[in-house]
Amino acid sequence: MAVQEVLAGMPWWVKWVAIPVIALLVFGGLITSVLTFVIGLLFKVLLFVALVAGLIYVVRKFSSSDRSREEW
């Protein structure tokens, strides 16, 4: 007996409300852990990109001011 055959005889609220709620109760901790890891990783990547961009900006600013002093 296939899953589709079993679900075909069930009311709509079992398929669209009860089963997802049970899945969230069972796998909720796992889903939360995965989302926390992914969001933390994205934050760290964005922080890394911002810090590297700031470093490049500072280095270019000071190196261009050094060049302008040498030209005088």
mmCIF file of C-alpha atoms in Angstrom:
data_model
loop_
_atom_site.group_PDB
_atom_site.id
_atom_site.type_symbol
_atom_site.label_atom_id
_atom_site.label_comp_id
_atom_site.label_asym_id
_atom_site.label_seq_id
_atom_site.Cartn_x
_atom_site.Cartn_y
_atom_site.Cartn_z
ATOM 1 C CA MET A 1 0.000 0.000 0.000
ATOM 2 C CA ALA A 2 1.484 3.337 -1.068
ATOM 3 C CA VAL A 3 1.546 6.496 1.004
ATOM 4 C CA GLN A 4 -0.590 8.290 -1.569
ATOM 5 C CA GLU A 5 -3.310 5.652 -1.213
ATOM 6 C CA VAL A 6 -3.321 6.026 2.566
ATOM 7 C CA LEU A 7 -3.448 9.822 2.393
ATOM 8 C CA ALA A 8 -6.179 9.778 -0.273
ATOM 9 C CA GLY A 9 -8.741 8.617 2.290
ATOM 10 C CA MET A 10 -7.795 11.201 4.909
ATOM 11 C CA PRO A 11 -9.441 14.601 5.409
ATOM 12 C CA TRP A 12 -7.586 17.683 4.134
ATOM 13 C CA TRP A 13 -6.673 18.900 7.620
ATOM 14 C CA VAL A 14 -4.761 15.692 8.352
ATOM 15 C CA LYS A 15 -2.591 16.146 5.241
ATOM 16 C CA TRP A 16 -2.061 19.897 5.537
ATOM 17 C CA VAL A 17 -2.197 20.560 9.299
ATOM 18 C CA ALA A 18 -1.719 17.474 11.479
ATOM 19 C CA ILE A 19 1.166 15.816 9.587
ATOM 20 C CA PRO A 20 3.263 19.039 9.294
ATOM 21 C CA VAL A 21 2.683 19.775 13.005
ATOM 22 C CA ILE A 22 3.828 16.265 13.946
ATOM 23 C CA ALA A 23 6.866 16.652 11.674
ATOM 24 C CA LEU A 24 7.737 19.960 13.367
ATOM 25 C CA LEU A 25 7.399 18.385 16.801
ATOM 26 C CA VAL A 26 9.627 15.456 15.856
ATOM 27 C CA PHE A 27 12.201 17.286 13.722
ATOM 28 C CA GLY A 28 11.843 20.791 15.187
ATOM 29 C CA GLY A 29 15.114 20.665 17.107
ATOM 30 C CA LEU A 30 16.994 19.457 14.057
ATOM 31 C CA ILE A 31 15.430 22.119 11.832
ATOM 32 C CA THR A 32 16.270 24.801 14.410
ATOM 33 C CA SER A 33 19.863 23.573 14.683
ATOM 34 C CA VAL A 34 20.347 23.583 10.909
ATOM 35 C CA LEU A 35 18.807 27.053 10.525
ATOM 36 C CA THR A 36 20.924 28.405 13.395
ATOM 37 C CA PHE A 37 24.070 26.988 11.788
ATOM 38 C CA VAL A 38 23.223 28.380 8.333
ATOM 39 C CA ILE A 39 22.300 31.841 9.633
ATOM 40 C CA GLY A 40 25.432 31.945 11.821
ATOM 41 C CA LEU A 41 27.576 30.935 8.860
ATOM 42 C CA LEU A 42 26.009 33.622 6.647
ATOM 43 C CA PHE A 43 26.621 36.222 9.364
ATOM 44 C CA LYS A 44 30.260 35.203 9.654
ATOM 45 C CA VAL A 45 30.724 35.309 5.877
ATOM 46 C CA LEU A 46 29.164 38.791 5.700
ATOM 47 C CA LEU A 47 31.307 39.968 8.616
ATOM 48 C CA PHE A 48 34.431 38.599 6.909
ATOM 49 C CA VAL A 49 33.541 40.342 3.635
ATOM 50 C CA ALA A 50 32.888 43.634 5.452
ATOM 51 C CA LEU A 51 36.185 43.444 7.347
ATOM 52 C CA VAL A 52 38.176 42.624 4.195
ATOM 53 C CA ALA A 53 36.462 45.461 2.320
ATOM 54 C CA GLY A 54 37.274 47.856 5.179
ATOM 55 C CA LEU A 55 40.893 46.715 5.192
ATOM 56 C CA ILE A 56 41.185 47.230 1.426
ATOM 57 C CA TYR A 57 39.613 50.680 1.767
ATOM 58 C CA VAL A 58 42.026 51.722 4.538
ATOM 59 C CA VAL A 59 45.077 50.388 2.691
ATOM 60 C CA ARG A 60 44.103 52.156 -0.533
ATOM 61 C CA LYS A 61 43.356 55.398 1.315
ATOM 62 C CA PHE A 62 46.730 55.471 3.073
ATOM 63 C CA SER A 63 48.709 54.255 0.063
ATOM 64 C CA SER A 64 47.130 56.912 -2.162
ATOM 65 C CA SER A 65 47.919 59.627 0.417
ATOM 66 C CA ASP A 66 51.532 58.364 0.532
ATOM 67 C CA ARG A 67 51.770 58.671 -3.242
ATOM 68 C CA SER A 68 50.387 62.212 -3.185
ATOM 69 C CA ARG A 69 53.018 63.221 -0.581
ATOM 70 C CA GLU A 70 55.788 61.735 -2.754
ATOM 71 C CA GLU A 71 54.632 63.727 -5.772
ATOM 72 C CA TRP A 72 55.068 67.023 -3.872
#
